[in-house]
N, CA, C and O atoms as a Tinker XYZ file with bonds, in Angstrom:
   500  protein
     1  N    114.314000  108.838000   63.898000    73     2
     2  CA   113.445000  109.762000   64.599000    64     1     3
     3  C    113.528000  109.545000   66.114000    63     2     4     5
     4  O    113.599000  110.499000   66.889000    81     3
     5  N    113.517000  108.262000   66.519000    73     3     6
     6  CA   113.604000  107.913000   67.942000    64     5     7
     7  C    114.944000  108.366000   68.524000    63     6     8     9
     8  O    115.003000  108.867000   69.647000    81     7
     9  N    116.006000  108.189000   67.761000    73     7    10
    10  CA   117.343000  108.583000   68.202000    64     9    11
    11  C    117.423000  110.100000   68.391000    63    10    12    13
    12  O    118.085000  110.573000   69.316000    81    11
    13  N    116.770000  110.848000   67.542000    73    11    14
    14  CA   116.740000  112.307000   67.646000    64    13    15
    15  C    116.032000  112.745000   68.929000    63    14    16    17
    16  O    116.481000  113.682000   69.590000    81    15
    17  N    114.937000  112.083000   69.286000    73    15    18
    18  CA   114.216000  112.410000   70.519000    64    17    19
    19  C    115.080000  112.130000   71.759000    63    18    20    21
    20  O    115.098000  112.912000   72.709000    81    19
    21  N    115.787000  111.008000   71.725000    73    19    22
    22  CA   116.662000  110.665000   72.842000    64    21    23
    23  C    117.778000  111.712000   72.964000    63    22    24    25
    24  O    118.115000  112.130000   74.072000    81    23
    25  N    118.347000  112.132000   71.840000    73    23    26
    26  CA   119.406000  113.133000   71.854000    64    25    27
    27  C    118.893000  114.453000   72.433000    63    26    28    29
    28  O    119.582000  115.084000   73.235000    81    27
    29  N    117.688000  114.875000   72.033000    73    27    30
    30  CA   117.109000  116.119000   72.560000    64    29    31
    31  C    116.815000  115.990000   74.060000    63    30    32    33
    32  O    117.007000  116.945000   74.813000    81    31
    33  N    116.355000  114.822000   74.490000    73    31    34
    34  CA   116.059000  114.608000   75.906000    64    33    35
    35  C    117.344000  114.684000   76.740000    63    34    36    37
    36  O    117.358000  115.298000   77.808000    81    35
    37  N    118.424000  114.057000   76.248000    73    35    38
    38  CA   119.700000  114.113000   76.957000    64    37    39
    39  C    120.260000  115.528000   76.994000    63    38    40    41
    40  O    120.817000  115.951000   78.007000    81    39
    41  N    120.116000  116.253000   75.904000    73    39    42
    42  CA   120.570000  117.641000   75.850000    64    41    43
    43  C    119.795000  118.488000   76.856000    63    42    44    45
    44  O    120.378000  119.306000   77.567000    81    43
    45  N    118.488000  118.290000   76.913000    73    43    46
    46  CA   117.652000  119.025000   77.867000    64    45    47
    47  C    118.039000  118.714000   79.307000    63    46    48    49
    48  O    118.094000  119.609000   80.151000    81    47
    49  N    118.306000  117.437000   79.582000    73    47    50
    50  CA   118.710000  117.043000   80.934000    64    49    51
    51  C    120.055000  117.664000   81.301000    63    50    52    53
    52  O    120.239000  118.111000   82.433000    81    51
    53  N    120.984000  117.698000   80.370000    73    51    54
    54  CA   122.298000  118.286000   80.627000    64    53    55
    55  C    122.176000  119.780000   80.910000    63    54    56    57
    56  O    122.821000  120.297000   81.822000    81    55
    57  N    121.344000  120.472000   80.125000    73    55    58
    58  CA   121.141000  121.908000   80.341000    64    57    59
    59  C    120.503000  122.149000   81.701000    63    58    60    61
    60  O    120.867000  123.087000   82.411000    81    59
    61  N    119.556000  121.304000   82.055000    73    59    62
    62  CA   118.876000  121.420000   83.347000    64    61    63
    63  C    119.876000  121.252000   84.497000    63    62    64    65
    64  O    119.862000  122.034000   85.448000    81    63
    65  N    120.737000  120.240000   84.416000    73    63    66
    66  CA   121.755000  120.012000   85.448000    64    65    67
    67  C    122.708000  121.195000   85.541000    63    66    68    69
    68  O    123.075000  121.620000   86.637000    81    67
    69  N    123.104000  121.722000   84.397000    73    67    70
    70  CA   124.001000  122.872000   84.374000    64    69    71
    71  C    123.350000  124.077000   85.058000    63    70    72    73
    72  O    124.008000  124.778000   85.825000    81    71
    73  N    122.078000  124.322000   84.790000    73    71    74
    74  CA   121.373000  125.444000   85.408000    64    73    75
    75  C    121.247000  125.264000   86.918000    63    74    76    77
    76  O    121.384000  126.231000   87.668000    81    75
    77  N    120.989000  124.040000   87.371000    73    75    78
    78  CA   120.890000  123.773000   88.801000    64    77    79
    79  C    122.237000  124.051000   89.475000    63    78    80    81
    80  O    122.281000  124.674000   90.536000    81    79
    81  N    123.332000  123.592000   88.865000    73    79    82
    82  CA   124.661000  123.851000   89.421000    64    81    83
    83  C    124.974000  125.342000   89.443000    63    82    84    85
    84  O    125.571000  125.837000   90.399000    81    83
    85  N    124.578000  126.056000   88.401000    73    83    86
    86  CA   124.811000  127.494000   88.328000    64    85    87
    87  C    124.041000  128.227000   89.425000    63    86    88    89
    88  O    124.587000  129.114000   90.081000    81    87
    89  N    122.778000  127.859000   89.624000    73    87    90
    90  CA   121.966000  128.489000   90.665000    64    89    91
    91  C    122.549000  128.176000   92.043000    63    90    92    93
    92  O    122.631000  129.057000   92.900000    81    91
    93  N    122.950000  126.927000   92.254000    73    91    94
    94  CA   123.527000  126.530000   93.535000    64    93    95
    95  C    124.806000  127.316000   93.826000    63    94    96    97
    96  O    125.014000  127.764000   94.953000    81    95
    97  N    125.654000  127.482000   92.829000    73    95    98
    98  CA   126.902000  128.224000   93.046000    64    97    99
    99  C    126.620000  129.692000   93.322000    63    98   100   101
   100  O    127.365000  130.325000   94.069000    81    99
   101  N    125.578000  130.242000   92.747000    73    99   102
   102  CA   125.214000  131.643000   93.022000    64   101   103
   103  C    124.705000  131.793000   94.455000    63   102   104   105
   104  O    124.976000  132.801000   95.107000    81   103
   105  N    123.967000  130.792000   94.947000    73   103   106
   106  CA   123.453000  130.853000   96.310000    64   105   107
   107  C    124.577000  130.741000   97.329000    63   106   108   109
   108  O    124.511000  131.364000   98.389000    81   107
   109  N    125.606000  129.960000   97.028000    73   107   110
   110  CA   126.744000  129.789000   97.928000    64   109   111
   111  C    127.927000  130.612000   97.458000    63   110   112   113
   112  O    129.025000  130.093000   97.258000    81   111
   113  N    127.690000  131.890000   97.287000    73   111   114
   114  CA   128.758000  132.772000   96.830000    64   113   115
   115  C    129.819000  132.894000   97.915000    63   114   116   117
   116  O    129.643000  132.419000   99.036000    81   115
   117  N    130.907000  133.532000   97.562000    73   115   118
   118  CA   132.006000  133.720000   98.493000    64   117   119
   119  C    131.514000  134.378000   99.768000    63   118   120   121
   120  O    130.765000  135.354000   99.726000    81   119
   121  N    131.941000  133.835000  100.907000    73   119   122
   122  CA   131.524000  134.385000  102.182000    64   121   123
   123  C    130.370000  133.650000  102.808000    63   122   124   125
   124  O    130.082000  133.865000  103.986000    81   123
   125  N    129.699000  132.791000  102.076000    73   123   126
   126  CA   128.583000  132.032000  102.621000    64   125   127
   127  C    129.038000  130.607000  102.898000    63   126   128   129
   128  O    129.817000  130.029000  102.140000    81   127
   129  N    128.541000  130.058000  103.988000    73   127   130
   130  CA   128.893000  128.697000  104.372000    64   129   131
   131  C    127.743000  127.755000  104.060000    63   130   132   133
   132  O    126.574000  128.137000  104.119000    81   131
   133  N    128.089000  126.534000  103.729000    73   131   134
   134  CA   127.071000  125.510000  103.535000    64   133   135
   135  C    126.516000  125.127000  104.907000    63   134   136   137
   136  O    127.231000  125.207000  105.906000    81   135
   137  N    125.269000  124.719000  104.963000    73   135   138
   138  CA   124.624000  124.343000  106.221000    64   137   139
   139  C    125.395000  123.217000  106.895000    63   138   140   141
   140  O    125.779000  122.237000  106.258000    81   139
   141  N    125.613000  123.376000  108.197000    73   139   142
   142  CA   126.295000  122.352000  108.982000    64   141   143
   143  C    127.812000  122.451000  108.965000    63   142   144   145
   144  O    128.497000  121.521000  109.390000    81   143
   145  N    128.349000  123.575000  108.474000    73   143   146
   146  CA   129.806000  123.725000  108.403000    64   145   147
   147  C    130.272000  124.946000  109.194000    63   146   148   149
   148  O    129.489000  125.845000  109.500000    81   147
   149  N    131.564000  124.956000  109.518000    73   147   150
   150  CA   132.182000  126.063000  110.267000    64   149   151
   151  C    133.520000  126.421000  109.639000    63   150   152   153
   152  O    134.124000  125.623000  108.922000    81   151
   153  N    133.968000  127.639000  109.923000    73   151   154
   154  CA   135.299000  128.062000  109.515000    64   153   155
   155  C    135.885000  128.944000  110.605000    63   154   156   157
   156  O    135.152000  129.651000  111.297000    81   155
   157  N    137.207000  128.904000  110.761000    73   155   158
   158  CA   137.893000  129.753000  111.735000    64   157   159
   159  C    138.079000  131.126000  111.106000    63   158   160   161
   160  O    138.622000  131.257000  110.009000    81   159
   161  N    137.618000  132.149000  111.825000    73   159   162
   162  CA   137.716000  133.524000  111.325000    64   161   163
   163  C    138.978000  134.191000  111.851000    63   162   164   165
   164  O    139.720000  134.801000  111.081000    81   163
   165  N    139.233000  134.085000  113.153000    73   163   166
   166  CA   140.446000  134.658000  113.740000    64   165   167
   167  C    141.084000  133.646000  114.684000    63   166   168   169
   168  O    140.390000  132.828000  115.289000    81   167
   169  N    142.387000  133.705000  114.805000    73   167   170
   170  CA   143.133000  132.853000  115.726000    64   169   171
   171  C    144.282000  133.677000  116.285000    63   170   172   173
   172  O    145.173000  134.099000  115.548000    81   171
   173  N    144.255000  133.904000  117.599000    73   171   174
   174  CA   145.293000  134.681000  118.271000    64   173   175
   175  C    145.992000  133.800000  119.293000    63   174   176   177
   176  O    145.342000  133.046000  120.017000    81   175
   177  N    147.317000  133.895000  119.354000    73   175   178
   178  CA   148.096000  133.148000  120.344000    64   177   179
   179  C    148.936000  134.126000  121.158000    63   178   180   181
   180  O    149.545000  135.049000  120.617000    81   179
   181  N    148.956000  133.904000  122.463000    73   179   182
   182  CA   149.742000  134.719000  123.374000    64   181   183
   183  C    150.672000  133.788000  124.147000    63   182   184   185
   184  O    150.215000  133.021000  124.995000    81   183
   185  N    151.970000  133.849000  123.862000    73   183   186
   186  CA   152.962000  133.004000  124.536000    64   185   187
   187  C    153.861000  133.825000  125.450000    63   186   188   189
   188  O    155.008000  133.448000  125.689000    81   187
   189  N    153.356000  134.939000  125.960000    73   187   190
   190  CA   154.179000  135.837000  126.775000    64   189   191
   191  C    154.487000  135.266000  128.157000    63   190   192   193
   192  O    155.452000  135.685000  128.797000    81   191
   193  N    153.684000  134.323000  128.620000    73   191   194
   194  CA   153.931000  133.708000  129.926000    64   193   195
   195  C    154.723000  132.413000  129.741000    63   194   196   197
   196  O    154.447000  131.655000  128.812000    81   195
   197  N    155.692000  132.150000  130.601000    73   195   198
   198  CA   156.480000  130.922000  130.448000    64   197   199
   199  C    155.611000  129.671000  130.653000    63   198   200   201
   200  O    154.736000  129.632000  131.518000    81   199
   201  N    155.882000  128.661000  129.835000    73   199   202
   202  CA   155.203000  127.358000  129.901000    64   201   203
   203  C    153.690000  127.454000  129.742000    63   202   204   205
   204  O    152.964000  126.555000  130.167000    81   203
   205  N    153.211000  128.531000  129.134000    73   203   206
   206  CA   151.764000  128.689000  128.979000    64   205   207
   207  C    151.468000  129.460000  127.697000    63   206   208   209
   208  O    152.054000  130.512000  127.443000    81   207
   209  N    150.565000  128.931000  126.904000    73   207   210
   210  CA   150.118000  129.624000  125.695000    64   209   211
   211  C    148.612000  129.813000  125.782000    63   210   212   213
   212  O    147.866000  128.861000  126.011000    81   211
   213  N    148.183000  131.031000  125.600000    73   211   214
   214  CA   146.754000  131.322000  125.589000    64   213   215
   215  C    146.352000  131.531000  124.135000    63   214   216   217
   216  O    146.886000  132.403000  123.449000    81   215
   217  N    145.418000  130.732000  123.682000    73   215   218
   218  CA   144.937000  130.837000  122.299000    64   217   219
   219  C    143.459000  131.196000  122.308000    63   218   220   221
   220  O    142.672000  130.629000  123.066000    81   219
   221  N    143.100000  132.135000  121.467000    73   219   222
   222  CA   141.701000  132.521000  121.312000    64   221   223
   223  C    141.358000  132.405000  119.843000    63   222   224   225
   224  O    142.079000  132.902000  118.979000    81   223
   225  N    140.247000  131.740000  119.573000    73   223   226
   226  CA   139.819000  131.655000  118.178000    64   225   227
   227  C    138.347000  132.015000  118.065000    63   226   228   229
   228  O    137.553000  131.781000  118.977000    81   227
   229  N    138.015000  132.581000  116.938000    73   227   230
   230  CA   136.632000  132.896000  116.630000    64   229   231
   231  C    136.252000  132.098000  115.399000    63   230   232   233
   232  O    136.964000  132.102000  114.395000    81   231
   233  N    135.126000  131.414000  115.486000    73   231   234
   234  CA   134.653000  130.609000  114.364000    64   233   235
   235  C    133.303000  131.131000  113.900000    63   234   236   237
   236  O    132.536000  131.710000  114.668000    81   235
   237  N    133.041000  130.910000  112.638000    73   235   238
   238  CA   131.750000  131.272000  112.051000    64   237   239
   239  C    131.124000  129.978000  111.564000    63   238   240   241
   240  O    131.739000  129.223000  110.811000    81   239
   241  N    129.895000  129.726000  112.000000    73   239   242
   242  CA   129.228000  128.475000  111.648000    64   241   243
   243  C    127.858000  128.738000  111.041000    63   242   244   245
   244  O    127.198000  129.727000  111.358000    81   243
   245  N    127.453000  127.846000  110.175000    73   243   246
   246  CA   126.099000  127.857000  109.605000    64   245   247
   247  C    125.465000  126.524000  110.015000    63   246   248   249
   248  O    125.444000  125.563000  109.246000    81   247
   249  N    124.951000  126.496000  111.242000    73   247   250
   250  CA   124.442000  125.244000  111.798000    64   249   251
   251  C    122.985000  125.001000  111.398000    63   250   252   253
   252  O    122.216000  125.926000  111.138000    81   251
   253  N    122.651000  123.722000  111.364000    73   251   254
   254  CA   121.282000  123.315000  111.044000    64   253   255
   255  C    120.407000  123.482000  112.280000    63   254   256   257
   256  O    120.912000  123.712000  113.379000    81   255
   257  N    119.103000  123.366000  112.099000    73   255   258
   258  CA   118.154000  123.504000  113.203000    64   257   259
   259  C    118.479000  122.480000  114.289000    63   258   260   261
   260  O    118.707000  121.306000  114.000000    81   259
   261  N    118.496000  122.940000  115.540000    73   259   262
   262  CA   118.789000  122.067000  116.660000    64   261   263
   263  C    120.278000  121.935000  116.948000    63   262   264   265
   264  O    120.673000  121.208000  117.859000    81   263
   265  N    121.111000  122.637000  116.171000    73   263   266
   266  CA   122.551000  122.604000  116.375000    64   265   267
   267  C    123.047000  123.994000  116.751000    63   266   268   269
   268  O    122.379000  125.004000  116.530000    81   267
   269  N    124.252000  124.005000  117.331000    73   267   270
   270  CA   124.884000  125.258000  117.719000    64   269   271
   271  C    126.391000  125.097000  117.529000    63   270   272   273
   272  O    126.902000  123.978000  117.487000    81   271
   273  N    127.088000  126.205000  117.418000    73   271   274
   274  CA   128.543000  126.142000  117.223000    64   273   275
   275  C    129.212000  125.539000  118.447000    63   274   276   277
   276  O    128.911000  125.915000  119.580000    81   275
   277  N    130.117000  124.608000  118.213000    73   275   278
   278  CA   130.845000  123.942000  119.286000    64   277   279
   279  C    132.200000  123.487000  118.782000    63   278   280   281
   280  O    132.747000  124.073000  117.848000    81   279
   281  N    132.746000  122.443000  119.397000    73   279   282
   282  CA   134.065000  121.930000  119.036000    64   281   283
   283  C    134.024000  120.417000  118.955000    63   282   284   285
   284  O    133.529000  119.753000  119.865000    81   283
   285  N    134.540000  119.878000  117.875000    73   283   286
   286  CA   134.675000  118.426000  117.735000    64   285   287
   287  C    136.077000  118.134000  117.226000    63   286   288   289
   288  O    136.509000  118.698000  116.221000    81   287
   289  N    136.790000  117.249000  117.925000    73   287   290
   290  CA   138.158000  116.875000  117.574000    64   289   291
   291  C    139.041000  118.106000  117.387000    63   290   292   293
   292  O    139.801000  118.199000  116.423000    81   291
   293  N    138.931000  119.047000  118.320000    73   291   294
   294  CA   139.746000  120.264000  118.357000    64   293   295
   295  C    139.515000  121.190000  117.162000    63   294   296   297
   296  O    140.371000  122.021000  116.857000    81   295
   297  N    138.379000  121.061000  116.485000    73   295   298
   298  CA   138.020000  121.921000  115.351000    64   297   299
   299  C    136.621000  122.472000  115.589000    63   298   300   301
   300  O    135.800000  121.797000  116.209000    81   299
   301  N    136.328000  123.679000  115.114000    73   299   302
   302  CA   134.963000  124.183000  115.244000    64   301   303
   303  C    134.000000  123.287000  114.462000    63   302   304   305
   304  O    134.323000  122.810000  113.374000    81   303
   305  N    132.819000  123.067000  115.033000    73   303   306
   306  CA   131.828000  122.199000  114.402000    64   305   307
   307  C    130.440000  122.537000  114.925000    63   306   308   309
   308  O    130.305000  123.159000  115.979000    81   307
   309  N    129.423000  122.134000  114.204000    73   307   310
   310  CA   128.049000  122.261000  114.669000    64   309   311
   311  C    127.728000  121.036000  115.520000    63   310   312   313
   312  O    127.903000  119.900000  115.078000    81   311
   313  N    127.258000  121.273000  116.741000    73   311   314
   314  CA   126.945000  120.181000  117.660000    64   313   315
   315  C    125.505000  120.333000  118.143000    63   314   316   317
   316  O    124.894000  121.387000  117.971000    81   315
   317  N    124.976000  119.286000  118.740000    73   315   318
   318  CA   123.620000  119.302000  119.277000    64   317   319
   319  C    123.505000  120.407000  120.332000    63   318   320   321
   320  O    124.337000  120.496000  121.235000    81   319
   321  N    122.483000  121.238000  120.216000    73   319   322
   322  CA   122.315000  122.376000  121.119000    64   321   323
   323  C    122.140000  121.932000  122.569000    63   322   324   325
   324  O    122.499000  122.676000  123.481000    81   323
   325  N    121.595000  120.735000  122.803000    73   323   326
   326  CA   121.394000  120.242000  124.157000    64   325   327
   327  C    122.694000  120.070000  124.926000    63   326   328   329
   328  O    122.723000  120.242000  126.145000    81   327
   329  N    123.769000  119.731000  124.225000    73   327   330
   330  CA   125.082000  119.565000  124.858000    64   329   331
   331  C    125.527000  120.893000  125.475000    63   330   332   333
   332  O    126.020000  120.925000  126.603000    81   331
   333  N    125.354000  121.965000  124.741000    73   331   334
   334  CA   125.783000  123.284000  125.214000    64   333   335
   335  C    124.853000  123.775000  126.318000    63   334   336   337
   336  O    125.311000  124.352000  127.304000    81   335
   337  N    123.549000  123.550000  126.158000    73   335   338
   338  CA   122.580000  123.970000  127.162000    64   337   339
   339  C    122.870000  123.313000  128.519000    63   338   340   341
   340  O    122.801000  123.967000  129.559000    81   339
   341  N    123.194000  122.013000  128.495000    73   339   342
   342  CA   123.456000  121.259000  129.724000    64   341   343
   343  C    124.901000  121.381000  130.199000    63   342   344   345
   344  O    125.248000  120.918000  131.286000    81   343
   345  N    125.747000  122.013000  129.369000    73   343   346
   346  CA   127.180000  122.176000  129.650000    64   345   347
   347  C    127.877000  120.825000  129.848000    63   346   348   349
   348  O    128.765000  120.694000  130.690000    81   347
   349  N    127.475000  119.849000  129.081000    73   347   350
   350  CA   128.116000  118.540000  129.090000    64   349   351
   351  C    129.122000  118.511000  127.944000    63   350   352   353
   352  O    128.978000  117.743000  126.993000    81   351
   353  N    130.136000  119.354000  128.048000    73   351   354
   354  CA   131.072000  119.640000  126.960000    64   353   355
   355  C    131.719000  118.407000  126.366000    63   354   356   357
   356  O    131.910000  118.351000  125.151000    81   355
   357  N    132.062000  117.421000  127.172000    73   355   358
   358  CA   132.769000  116.243000  126.660000    64   357   359
   359  C    131.907000  115.404000  125.716000    63   358   360   361
   360  O    132.440000  114.593000  124.959000    81   359
   361  N    130.582000  115.587000  125.749000    73   359   362
   362  CA   129.698000  114.856000  124.838000    64   361   363
   363  C    129.881000  115.281000  123.376000    63   362   364   365
   364  O    129.522000  114.534000  122.466000    81   363
   365  N    130.432000  116.466000  123.151000    73   363   366
   366  CA   130.651000  116.893000  121.763000    64   365   367
   367  C    132.006000  116.419000  121.234000    63   366   368   369
   368  O    132.387000  116.766000  120.116000    81   367
   369  N    132.728000  115.639000  122.021000    73   367   370
   370  CA   134.031000  115.058000  121.669000    64   369   371
   371  C    135.000000  116.170000  121.232000    63   370   372   373
   372  O    135.442000  116.199000  120.083000    81   371
   373  N    135.325000  117.084000  122.161000    73   371   374
   374  CA   136.167000  118.221000  121.785000    64   373   375
   375  C    137.657000  117.903000  121.662000    63   374   376   377
   376  O    138.396000  118.661000  121.034000    81   375
   377  N    138.102000  116.805000  122.246000    73   375   378
   378  CA   139.531000  116.493000  122.270000    64   377   379
   379  C    139.923000  115.609000  121.092000    63   378   380   381
   380  O    139.081000  114.984000  120.447000    81   379
   381  N    141.222000  115.577000  120.836000    73   379   382
   382  CA   141.730000  114.701000  119.790000    64   381   383
   383  C    141.581000  113.246000  120.215000    63   382   384   385
   384  O    141.320000  112.959000  121.384000    81   383
   385  N    141.744000  112.337000  119.272000    73   383   386
   386  CA   141.463000  110.927000  119.512000    64   385   387
   387  C    142.250000  110.314000  120.669000    63   386   388   389
   388  O    141.717000  109.489000  121.411000    81   387
   389  N    143.516000  110.710000  120.827000    73   387   390
   390  CA   144.342000  110.104000  121.879000    64   389   391
   391  C    144.299000  110.881000  123.196000    63   390   392   393
   392  O    145.050000  110.563000  124.118000    81   391
   393  N    143.443000  111.882000  123.300000    73   391   394
   394  CA   143.345000  112.699000  124.501000    64   393   395
   395  C    142.116000  112.325000  125.322000    63   394   396   397
   396  O    141.116000  111.843000  124.789000    81   395
   397  N    142.210000  112.555000  126.628000    73   395   398
   398  CA   141.071000  112.334000  127.515000    64   397   399
   399  C    140.390000  113.648000  127.831000    63   398   400   401
   400  O    141.051000  114.676000  127.978000    81   399
   401  N    139.052000  113.619000  127.938000    73   399   402
   402  CA   138.277000  114.833000  128.202000    64   401   403
   403  C    137.714000  114.794000  129.620000    63   402   404   405
   404  O    137.181000  113.777000  130.064000    81   403
   405  N    137.841000  115.914000  130.320000    73   403   406
   406  CA   137.256000  116.066000  131.654000    64   405   407
   407  C    136.600000  117.431000  131.751000    63   406   408   409
   408  O    137.130000  118.419000  131.241000    81   407
   409  N    135.430000  117.490000  132.414000    73   407   410
   410  CA   134.749000  118.761000  132.645000    64   409   411
   411  C    135.463000  119.533000  133.737000    63   410   412   413
   412  O    135.976000  118.942000  134.687000    81   411
   413  N    135.500000  120.858000  133.604000    73   411   414
   414  CA   135.990000  121.676000  134.709000    64   413   415
   415  C    134.963000  121.604000  135.840000    63   414   416   417
   416  O    133.783000  121.361000  135.588000    81   415
   417  N    135.396000  121.809000  137.062000    73   415   418
   418  CA   134.529000  121.650000  138.224000    64   417   419
   419  C    133.266000  122.514000  138.110000    63   418   420   421
   420  O    132.173000  122.058000  138.444000    81   419
   421  N    133.413000  123.747000  137.642000    73   419   422
   422  CA   132.262000  124.650000  137.548000    64   421   423
   423  C    131.527000  124.544000  136.203000    63   422   424   425
   424  O    130.639000  125.347000  135.915000    81   423
   425  N    131.895000  123.562000  135.392000    73   423   426
   426  CA   131.293000  123.305000  134.075000    64   425   427
   427  C    131.447000  124.475000  133.104000    63   426   428   429
   428  O    130.673000  124.599000  132.155000    81   427
   429  N    132.439000  125.331000  133.338000    73   427   430
   430  CA   132.663000  126.470000  132.440000    64   429   431
   431  C    133.480000  126.079000  131.214000    63   430   432   433
   432  O    133.703000  126.903000  130.327000    81   431
   433  N    133.926000  124.833000  131.158000    73   431   434
   434  CA   134.726000  124.368000  130.032000    64   433   435
   435  C    135.200000  122.945000  130.264000    63   434   436   437
   436  O    134.582000  122.187000  131.012000    81   435
   437  N    136.317000  122.583000  129.609000    73   435   438
   438  CA   136.823000  121.222000  129.682000    64   437   439
   439  C    138.333000  121.221000  129.547000    63   438   440   441
   440  O    138.941000  122.209000  129.135000    81   439
   441  N    138.928000  120.084000  129.905000    73   439   442
   442  CA   140.356000  119.891000  129.695000    64   441   443
   443  C    140.565000  118.680000  128.803000    63   442   444   445
   444  O    139.823000  117.700000  128.871000    81   443
   445  N    141.583000  118.764000  127.971000    73   443   446
   446  CA   142.009000  117.638000  127.146000    64   445   447
   447  C    143.402000  117.246000  127.623000    63   446   448   449
   448  O    144.334000  118.049000  127.575000    81   447
   449  N    143.535000  116.008000  128.082000    73   447   450
   450  CA   144.805000  115.536000  128.617000    64   449   451
   451  C    145.457000  114.592000  127.625000    63   450   452   453
   452  O    144.869000  113.581000  127.241000    81   451
   453  N    146.683000  114.925000  127.205000    73   451   454
   454  CA   147.425000  114.096000  126.263000    64   453   455
   455  C    148.111000  112.958000  127.009000    63   454   456   457
   456  O    148.324000  113.056000  128.217000    81   455
   457  N    148.460000  111.884000  126.311000    73   455   458
   458  CA   149.129000  110.736000  126.951000    64   457   459
   459  C    150.380000  111.128000  127.755000    63   458   460   461
   460  O    150.658000  110.501000  128.778000    81   459
   461  N    151.130000  112.129000  127.331000    73   459   462
   462  CA   152.343000  112.554000  128.028000    64   461   463
   463  C    152.069000  113.405000  129.258000    63   462   464   465
   464  O    153.003000  113.777000  129.968000    81   463
   465  N    150.801000  113.720000  129.522000    73   463   466
   466  CA   150.448000  114.507000  130.700000    64   465   467
   467  C    150.172000  115.976000  130.418000    63   466   468   469
   468  O    149.708000  116.690000  131.306000    81   467
   469  N    150.445000  116.445000  129.207000    73   467   470
   470  CA   150.173000  117.852000  128.871000    64   469   471
   471  C    148.668000  118.073000  128.881000    63   470   472   473
   472  O    147.912000  117.261000  128.347000    81   471
   473  N    148.231000  119.176000  129.491000    73   471   474
   474  CA   146.805000  119.464000  129.626000    64   473   475
   475  C    146.467000  120.746000  128.875000    63   474   476   477
   476  O    147.143000  121.764000  129.019000    81   475
   477  N    145.409000  120.678000  128.071000    73   475   478
   478  CA   144.886000  121.863000  127.377000    64   477   479
   479  C    143.521000  122.168000  127.991000    63   478   480   481
   480  O    142.633000  121.315000  128.015000    81   479
   481  N    143.370000  123.375000  128.477000    73   479   482
   482  CA   142.112000  123.791000  129.108000    64   481   483
   483  C    141.369000  124.733000  128.178000    63   482   484   485
   484  O    141.957000  125.661000  127.623000    81   483
   485  N    140.081000  124.492000  128.010000    73   483   486
   486  CA   139.236000  125.339000  127.166000    64   485   487
   487  C    138.056000  125.816000  127.995000    63   486   488   489
   488  O    137.382000  125.021000  128.650000    81   487
   489  N    137.809000  127.136000  127.962000    73   487   490
   490  CA   136.649000  127.692000  128.638000    64   489   491
   491  C    135.704000  128.271000  127.590000    63   490   492   493
   492  O    136.134000  128.880000  126.610000    81   491
   493  N    134.419000  128.069000  127.817000    73   491   494
   494  CA   133.408000  128.582000  126.891000    64   493   495
   495  C    132.986000  129.975000  127.364000    63   494   496   497
   496  O    132.875000  130.239000  128.561000    81   495
   497  N    132.761000  130.828000  126.420000    73   495   498
   498  CA   132.329000  132.200000  126.766000    64   497   499
   499  C    130.843000  132.285000  126.850000    63   498   500
   500  O    130.301000  133.354000  127.128000    81   499
């Protein structure tokens, strides 16, 4: 009798877990992002000028309270909103690990300098 109760309890727990997973998957249907994540929607590159490539990307983010869409390690990410408000771009660690970050003079963006001297400039809109 005791074994039967344990079996029914385990069955009930399994059904409950399955229902929670089903509800969660319905809430995060295709096209919806989990909180705190970003995805690149469009990426355009223009290499028409010699020795210069202009890249524009659009990202879609589902940031948590107090966060805003930004860049971390050269990828779109949710960052602290205060960083963007103060335009202290390098605080969000936008460059790759081996690159150095510097603010543009007018604080409109930042540069990432690679060890070989190549510079990538990013301006915020």
